[in-house]
Each structure stands twice: as C-alpha cells, then as structure tokens.
Coordinates of C-alpha atoms and ligand atoms in Angstrom, one line a residue:
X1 CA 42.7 65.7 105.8
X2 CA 45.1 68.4 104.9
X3 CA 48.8 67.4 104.1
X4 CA 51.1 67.1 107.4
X5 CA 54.2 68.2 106.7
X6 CA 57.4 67.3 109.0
X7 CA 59.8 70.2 110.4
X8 CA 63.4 68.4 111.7
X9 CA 65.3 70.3 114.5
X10 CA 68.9 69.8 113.4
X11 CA 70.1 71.6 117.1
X12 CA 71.2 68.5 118.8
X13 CA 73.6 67.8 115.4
X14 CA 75.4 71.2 116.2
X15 CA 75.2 69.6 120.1
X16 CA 77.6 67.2 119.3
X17 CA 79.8 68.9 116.7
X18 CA 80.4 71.9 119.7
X19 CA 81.0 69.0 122.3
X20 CA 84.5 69.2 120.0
X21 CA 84.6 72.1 118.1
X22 CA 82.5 75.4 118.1
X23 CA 82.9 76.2 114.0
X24 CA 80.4 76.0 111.4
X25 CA 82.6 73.9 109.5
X26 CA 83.8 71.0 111.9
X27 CA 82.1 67.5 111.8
X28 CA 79.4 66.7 112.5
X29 CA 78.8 68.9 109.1
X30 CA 74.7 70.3 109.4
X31 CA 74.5 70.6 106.1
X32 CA 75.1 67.3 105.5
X33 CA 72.4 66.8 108.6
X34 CA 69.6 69.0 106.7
X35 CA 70.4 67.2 103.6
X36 CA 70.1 63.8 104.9
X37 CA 67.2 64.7 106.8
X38 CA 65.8 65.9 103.9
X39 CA 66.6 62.7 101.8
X40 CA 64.2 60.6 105.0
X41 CA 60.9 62.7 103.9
X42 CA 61.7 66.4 106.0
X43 CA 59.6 68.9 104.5
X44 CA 61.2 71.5 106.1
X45 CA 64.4 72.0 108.5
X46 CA 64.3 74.0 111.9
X47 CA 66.4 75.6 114.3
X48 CA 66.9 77.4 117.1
X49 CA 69.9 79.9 117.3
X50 CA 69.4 80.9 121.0
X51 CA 71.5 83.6 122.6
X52 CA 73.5 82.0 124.4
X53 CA 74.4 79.7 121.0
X54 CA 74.6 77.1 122.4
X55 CA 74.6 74.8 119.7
X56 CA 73.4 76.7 116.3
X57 CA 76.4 79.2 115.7
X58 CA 75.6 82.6 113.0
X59 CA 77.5 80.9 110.6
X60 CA 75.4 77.5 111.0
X61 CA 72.7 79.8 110.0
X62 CA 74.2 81.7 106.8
X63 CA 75.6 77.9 105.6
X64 CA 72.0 76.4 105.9
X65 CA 70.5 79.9 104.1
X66 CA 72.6 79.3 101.5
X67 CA 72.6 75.4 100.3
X68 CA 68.9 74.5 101.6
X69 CA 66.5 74.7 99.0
X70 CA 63.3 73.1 101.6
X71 CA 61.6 75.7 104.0
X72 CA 63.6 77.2 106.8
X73 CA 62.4 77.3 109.9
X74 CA 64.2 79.8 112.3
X75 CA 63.4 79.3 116.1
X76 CA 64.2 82.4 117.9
X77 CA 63.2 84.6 121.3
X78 CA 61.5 87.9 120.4
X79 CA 64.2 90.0 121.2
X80 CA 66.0 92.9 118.6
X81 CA 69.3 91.2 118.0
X82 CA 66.7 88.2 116.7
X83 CA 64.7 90.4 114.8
X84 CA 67.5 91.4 113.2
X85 CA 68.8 88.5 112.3
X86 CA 66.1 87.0 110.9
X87 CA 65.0 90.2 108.6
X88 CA 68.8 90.0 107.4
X89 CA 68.3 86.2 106.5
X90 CA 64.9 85.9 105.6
X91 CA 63.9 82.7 106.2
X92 CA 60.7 81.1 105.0
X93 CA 58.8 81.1 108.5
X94 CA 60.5 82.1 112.5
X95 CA 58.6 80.4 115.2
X96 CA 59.0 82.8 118.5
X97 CA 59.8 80.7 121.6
X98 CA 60.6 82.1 125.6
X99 CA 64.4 81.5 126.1
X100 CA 66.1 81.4 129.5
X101 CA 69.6 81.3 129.9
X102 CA 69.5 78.5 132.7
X103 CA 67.0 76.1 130.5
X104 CA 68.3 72.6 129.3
X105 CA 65.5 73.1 126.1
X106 CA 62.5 75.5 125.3
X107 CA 60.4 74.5 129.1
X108 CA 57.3 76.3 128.3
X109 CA 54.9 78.3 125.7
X110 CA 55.9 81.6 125.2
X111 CA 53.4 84.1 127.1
X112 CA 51.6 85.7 124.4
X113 CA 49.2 87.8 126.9
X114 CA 52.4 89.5 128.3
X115 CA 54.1 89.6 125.1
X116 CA 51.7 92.2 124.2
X117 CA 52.1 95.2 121.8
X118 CA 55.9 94.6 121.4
X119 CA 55.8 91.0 120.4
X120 CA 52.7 92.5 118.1
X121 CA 55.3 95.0 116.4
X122 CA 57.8 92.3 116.1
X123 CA 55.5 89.7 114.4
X124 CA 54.4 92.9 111.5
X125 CA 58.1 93.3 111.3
X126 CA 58.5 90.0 110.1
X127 CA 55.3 89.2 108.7
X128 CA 55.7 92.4 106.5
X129 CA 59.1 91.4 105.1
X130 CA 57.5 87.9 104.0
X131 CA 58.0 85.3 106.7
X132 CA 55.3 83.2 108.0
X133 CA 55.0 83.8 111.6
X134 CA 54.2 81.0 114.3
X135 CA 53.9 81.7 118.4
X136 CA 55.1 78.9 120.2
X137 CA 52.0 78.4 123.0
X138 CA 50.9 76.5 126.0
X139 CA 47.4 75.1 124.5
X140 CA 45.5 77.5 126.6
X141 CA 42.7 79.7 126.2
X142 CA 44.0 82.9 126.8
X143 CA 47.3 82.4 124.5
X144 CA 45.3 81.2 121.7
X145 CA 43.7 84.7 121.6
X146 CA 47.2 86.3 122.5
X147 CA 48.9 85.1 119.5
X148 CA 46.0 85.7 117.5
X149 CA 45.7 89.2 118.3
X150 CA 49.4 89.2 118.0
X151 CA 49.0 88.9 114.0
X152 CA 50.8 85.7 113.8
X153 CA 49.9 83.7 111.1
X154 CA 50.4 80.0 112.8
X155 CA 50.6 78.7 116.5
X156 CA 52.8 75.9 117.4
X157 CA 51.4 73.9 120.7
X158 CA 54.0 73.0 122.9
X159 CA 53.2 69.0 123.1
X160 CA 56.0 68.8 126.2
X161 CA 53.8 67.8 129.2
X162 CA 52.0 65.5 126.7
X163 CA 54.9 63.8 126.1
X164 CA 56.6 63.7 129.3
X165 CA 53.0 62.5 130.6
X166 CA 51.4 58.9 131.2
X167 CA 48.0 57.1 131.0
X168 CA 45.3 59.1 132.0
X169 CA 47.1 62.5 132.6
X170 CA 48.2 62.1 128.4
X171 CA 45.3 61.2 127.9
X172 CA 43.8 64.8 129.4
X173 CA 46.5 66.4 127.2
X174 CA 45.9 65.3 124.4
X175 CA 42.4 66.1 124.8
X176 CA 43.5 69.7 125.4
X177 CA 46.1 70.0 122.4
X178 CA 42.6 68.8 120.7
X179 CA 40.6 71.1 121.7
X180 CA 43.2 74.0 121.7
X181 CA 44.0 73.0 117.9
X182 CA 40.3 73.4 117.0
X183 CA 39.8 76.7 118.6
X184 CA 43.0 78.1 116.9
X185 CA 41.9 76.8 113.6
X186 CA 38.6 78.3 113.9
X187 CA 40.8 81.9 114.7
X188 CA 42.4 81.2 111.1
X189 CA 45.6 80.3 112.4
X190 CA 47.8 77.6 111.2
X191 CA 48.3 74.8 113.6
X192 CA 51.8 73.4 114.3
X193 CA 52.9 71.2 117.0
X194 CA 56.1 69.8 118.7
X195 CA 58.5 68.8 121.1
X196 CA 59.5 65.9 122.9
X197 CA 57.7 63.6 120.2
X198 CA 58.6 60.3 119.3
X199 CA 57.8 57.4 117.4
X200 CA 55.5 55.7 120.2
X201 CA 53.4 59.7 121.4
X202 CA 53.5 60.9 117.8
X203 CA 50.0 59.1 116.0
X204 CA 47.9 60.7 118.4
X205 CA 49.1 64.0 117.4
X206 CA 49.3 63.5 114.3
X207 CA 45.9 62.2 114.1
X208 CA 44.3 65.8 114.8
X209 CA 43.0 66.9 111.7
X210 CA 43.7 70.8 112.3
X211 CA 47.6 70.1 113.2
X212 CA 49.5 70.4 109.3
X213 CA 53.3 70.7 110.6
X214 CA 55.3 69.0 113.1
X215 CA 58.5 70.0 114.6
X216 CA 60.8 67.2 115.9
X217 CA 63.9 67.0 116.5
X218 CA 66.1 65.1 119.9
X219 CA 63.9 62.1 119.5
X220 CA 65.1 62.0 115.8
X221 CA 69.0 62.5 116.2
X222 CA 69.2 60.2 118.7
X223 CA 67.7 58.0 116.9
X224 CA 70.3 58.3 113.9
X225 CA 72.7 57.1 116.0
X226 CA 71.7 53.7 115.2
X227 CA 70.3 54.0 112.0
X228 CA 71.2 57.0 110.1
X229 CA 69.4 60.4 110.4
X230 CA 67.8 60.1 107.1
X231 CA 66.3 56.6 108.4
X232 CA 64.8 57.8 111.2
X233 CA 63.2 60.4 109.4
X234 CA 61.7 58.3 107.1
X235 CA 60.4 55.9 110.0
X236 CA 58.8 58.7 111.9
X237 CA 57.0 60.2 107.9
X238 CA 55.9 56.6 107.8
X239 CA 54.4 56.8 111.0
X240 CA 52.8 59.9 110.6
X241 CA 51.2 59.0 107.0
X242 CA 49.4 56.0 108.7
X243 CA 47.8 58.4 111.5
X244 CA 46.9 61.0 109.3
X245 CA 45.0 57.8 107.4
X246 CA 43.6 56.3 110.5
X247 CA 42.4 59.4 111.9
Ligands
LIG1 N1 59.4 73.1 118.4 C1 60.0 74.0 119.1 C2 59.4 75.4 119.1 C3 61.1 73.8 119.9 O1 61.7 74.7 120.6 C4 61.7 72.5 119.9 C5 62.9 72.1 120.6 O2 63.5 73.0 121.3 C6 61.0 71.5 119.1 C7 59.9 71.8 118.3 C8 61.6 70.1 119.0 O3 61.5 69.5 120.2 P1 62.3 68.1 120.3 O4 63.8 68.4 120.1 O5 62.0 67.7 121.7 O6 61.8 67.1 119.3

C-alpha cells in the first residue's frame, strides 16, 4: 500500500493563544506547535486562515512560511482575497473548503457542481503557480466528477458524519468514503481524508488503500493537553502504521 502520510491542523493552537492574545507572537507560540508536531511523525502541517480569522492570523501564516521546512498545507475558501494570499505565499498544496461566517468548523464538502467555471479558474491559478490542489468533498458521486473536472489534482473526503456516526449508520459511511475513494482514484486524483478523526474512528480510514494523506487536527490538540502535542502525534502515526499493515 502506498505511504500514508499525516497532515496536523495546528488551528485550535492559535484557538487558545487568541482566547488571550490575538498576535502571532503571544503563547501558545505555533511555531513551536508545527515543530513539536512535526517532532511526533507529522508529515506535513495544515491550516485554515478563514476570513473571519478566527484563529490563524496573516502573520501566523508568514511565521509558519518562513521556519517550516515539512509541506504546508493552506486551508482556504475560494474566494480572491484567498487566492491572493496563497499565490503571494506559495505553499506546497491549498485544500479549498465552503466557509460560513456563523459555522463553529468546516460543516460540509464544498459544492464542487456549483463551484463551477470560477472555482475551475481559481484551481489553474494555483495549480499553474506550483501548488497541489485538493477540493474538500462530500463523498458523492456528482462532486467526485465536479472536482475532477475542476482540474484539481487531489480530493479530500470530508469523514465528519463518519465520525460523528455510530454502529451501523458508520458502518454505511465508511462504506461510502470506500467507495467514493475508489472512484476518485480511478479519475487520477489523489485521495485525502479528514476531520473529526480520532484514535478509536481513525484505522478504518486509514485502512483504505486509495486514501495517502490524512488531515487531523482538534482530536490531536486536545489530546496534547495531557500528553504533549508531539506525543499525541506520534500515538495517532502509530496507529495509522498498524492499519495501513492490517488492511
Ligand atoms: N481537513 C479539513 C479540510 C478541515 O477543514 C479540517 C478542520 O477544519 C480538518 C481536516 C481537521 O478536522 P479536525 O480538526 O476535526 O481533526
């Protein structure tokens, strides 16, 4: 089975550093995050500077351009002040995700069918200045095509209502992230996967041969509370190894 690699969302880092102060340089320090994260097994590190900024501020995102060697991974709405952003920092790969203002996280896939011809134009934009491109989709028919007619070079499925699901409704899900990874694989595109994953709803996923990068990130910083972010990362590479064996 190919290599699975392991994206960690450092958002919820910046969550509690703005809980006291809203500057790139107050404590908890992100950098020190990424690098810790890094030190557990991350492959890459992700964000999501939203446009509300919520938690990542602009200077979070120059500070991690600058010191972090590993793969950036820029989570972003398709808009022009993004696009922008991201073509001024080129990162190694953007995922696209739906933002709404009122949200408490990402709720949904993006809709690729209505993102049409301009989220088209805004995938060449970025695609032609380098960065790998990944749609962040519902694993649906219909979207699969979308982003893949898109030009987007990955997908990542939105594993939310398999993780938020129990017995035999997870059981359909996963099932459907199965059969939606297949089918986007077969397209060419990369496959990706995350949120809401955790130690006990992650081997499944991880067990499907197609998927070659996770994205994980609340489960993760919460768990660093108790035993250090770079511990929990290394737990959650560890369980991930031993699915991608089993499966
Ligand atoms: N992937 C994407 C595209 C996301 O937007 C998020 C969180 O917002 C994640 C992965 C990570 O989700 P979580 O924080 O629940 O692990």
């Amino acid at each position: 089975m190919p290599k699975l690699r392991l994206g960690i969302n450092i958002d919820h880092v910046a969550t509690v550093r703005n809980a006291r102060c809203r500057d790139a340089r107050a404590l908890p320090d992100l950098l020190r995050a990424a690098q810790e994260a890094i030190k557990g097994g991350a492959d890459g590190i992700t964000f999501h500077l939203r446009e509300d900024r919520r938690h990542i501020l602009d200077a979070d995102v120059a500070r991690l351009r600058k010191h972090i060697k590993k793969p950036i991974n820029l989570e972003m709405a398709a808009t022009e002040e993004m696009l922008a952003i991201a073509l001024a920092m080129r990162p190694h790969a953007v995922c696209l995700v739906p933002e709404k203002r009122q949200e408490v996280t990402t709720e949904g896939g993006l809709d690729a069918v209505k993102g049409g011809k301009k989220l088209g134009r805004i995938v060449n934009q970025l695609a032609a200045a380098g960065i790998r491109v990944s749609l962040f989709i519902n694993p649906e028919a219909e979207q699969i095509l979308a982003a893949w007619t898109s030009g987007a070079a990955a997908v990542e499925f939105h594993t939310g209502t398999y993780a938020d699901s129990k017995g035999a409704a997870q059981k359909r899900e996963l099932k459907r992230l199965q059969w939606a990874a297949t089918q986007a694989h077969k397209l060419g595109l990369e496959v990706h996967a995350g949120h809401g994953l955790n130690y006990a709803n992650t081997p499944a996923i991880a067990a499907i041969p197609e998927i070659v990068e996770l994205n994980i990130g609340h489960f993760l910083v919460g768990e660093a509370l108790f035993v250090g972010l770079a511990a929990s990362v290394r737990q959650m590479r560890g369980i991930m190894n031993k699915a991608r064996k089993k499966g």
